[in-house]
Amino acid sequence: MNFTDQQVRLGAAMLLLKRYGDRAPLMLANRIGELALEGDEVGVALWQNIARHMDDILRAGPIQ
């Protein structure tokens, strides 16, 4: 089975939330900051996309 890039990034967001719980957004923001300081524009864009997926998940709320 092949996954699209967006599916992989959504999966990454879900795994971060599972692993870090309420701290996941902070962990993600820290990683984006590290990559920005390194000048890694591609990495920043990738992790920002994961952050958008995480935001969508968090706004949707818990599954009933």
mmCIF file of C-alpha atoms in Angstrom:
data_model
loop_
_atom_site.group_PDB
_atom_site.id
_atom_site.type_symbol
_atom_site.label_atom_id
_atom_site.label_comp_id
_atom_site.label_asym_id
_atom_site.label_seq_id
_atom_site.Cartn_x
_atom_site.Cartn_y
_atom_site.Cartn_z
ATOM 1 C CA MET A 1 0.000 0.000 0.000
ATOM 2 C CA ASN A 2 1.344 3.402 -0.955
ATOM 3 C CA PHE A 3 0.566 6.491 1.064
ATOM 4 C CA THR A 4 0.426 10.056 -0.194
ATOM 5 C CA ASP A 5 2.680 12.673 1.357
ATOM 6 C CA GLN A 6 -0.348 14.186 3.080
ATOM 7 C CA GLN A 7 -1.323 10.831 4.576
ATOM 8 C CA VAL A 8 2.190 10.368 5.916
ATOM 9 C CA ARG A 9 2.144 13.849 7.464
ATOM 10 C CA LEU A 10 -1.270 13.246 8.994
ATOM 11 C CA GLY A 11 0.076 10.017 10.443
ATOM 12 C CA ALA A 12 3.071 11.880 11.865
ATOM 13 C CA ALA A 13 0.741 14.371 13.551
ATOM 14 C CA MET A 14 -1.310 11.546 15.024
ATOM 15 C CA LEU A 15 1.778 9.747 16.317
ATOM 16 C CA LEU A 16 3.119 12.922 17.917
ATOM 17 C CA LEU A 17 -0.205 13.457 19.679
ATOM 18 C CA LYS A 18 -0.240 9.861 20.875
ATOM 19 C CA ARG A 19 3.341 10.007 22.136
ATOM 20 C CA TYR A 20 3.408 13.491 23.672
ATOM 21 C CA GLY A 21 -0.257 14.174 24.408
ATOM 22 C CA ASP A 22 -0.876 17.783 25.435
ATOM 23 C CA ARG A 23 2.839 18.555 24.962
ATOM 24 C CA ALA A 24 2.785 17.611 21.262
ATOM 25 C CA PRO A 25 2.158 21.137 19.910
ATOM 26 C CA LEU A 26 5.075 22.462 21.973
ATOM 27 C CA MET A 27 7.360 19.656 20.805
ATOM 28 C CA LEU A 28 6.388 20.412 17.218
ATOM 29 C CA ALA A 29 6.961 24.148 17.646
ATOM 30 C CA ASN A 30 10.384 23.466 19.158
ATOM 31 C CA ARG A 31 11.340 21.290 16.195
ATOM 32 C CA ILE A 32 10.231 23.955 13.730
ATOM 33 C CA GLY A 33 12.305 26.511 15.649
ATOM 34 C CA GLU A 34 15.381 24.266 15.591
ATOM 35 C CA LEU A 35 15.079 23.758 11.857
ATOM 36 C CA ALA A 36 14.570 27.490 11.282
ATOM 37 C CA LEU A 37 17.735 28.268 13.230
ATOM 38 C CA GLU A 38 19.588 25.751 11.070
ATOM 39 C CA GLY A 39 18.253 27.444 7.936
ATOM 40 C CA ASP A 40 16.451 24.276 6.826
ATOM 41 C CA GLU A 41 13.566 25.781 4.863
ATOM 42 C CA VAL A 42 12.402 22.435 3.498
ATOM 43 C CA GLY A 43 12.337 20.930 6.990
ATOM 44 C CA VAL A 44 10.444 23.933 8.344
ATOM 45 C CA ALA A 45 7.842 23.626 5.583
ATOM 46 C CA LEU A 46 7.452 19.895 6.231
ATOM 47 C CA TRP A 47 6.949 20.327 9.977
ATOM 48 C CA GLN A 48 4.629 23.290 9.467
ATOM 49 C CA ASN A 49 2.480 21.029 7.309
ATOM 50 C CA ILE A 50 2.454 18.420 10.082
ATOM 51 C CA ALA A 51 1.491 21.219 12.505
ATOM 52 C CA ARG A 52 -1.503 22.114 10.316
ATOM 53 C CA HIS A 53 -2.653 18.504 10.414
ATOM 54 C CA MET A 54 -2.214 18.469 14.183
ATOM 55 C CA ASP A 55 -4.247 21.651 14.469
ATOM 56 C CA ASP A 56 -7.025 20.076 12.398
ATOM 57 C CA ILE A 57 -7.032 17.009 14.657
ATOM 58 C CA LEU A 58 -7.122 19.103 17.826
ATOM 59 C CA ARG A 59 -9.917 21.342 16.521
ATOM 60 C CA ALA A 60 -12.002 18.280 15.634
ATOM 61 C CA GLY A 61 -11.961 17.208 19.275
ATOM 62 C CA PRO A 62 -12.104 13.732 20.756
ATOM 63 C CA ILE A 63 -13.824 10.919 18.918
ATOM 64 C CA GLN A 64 -17.135 10.066 20.594
#
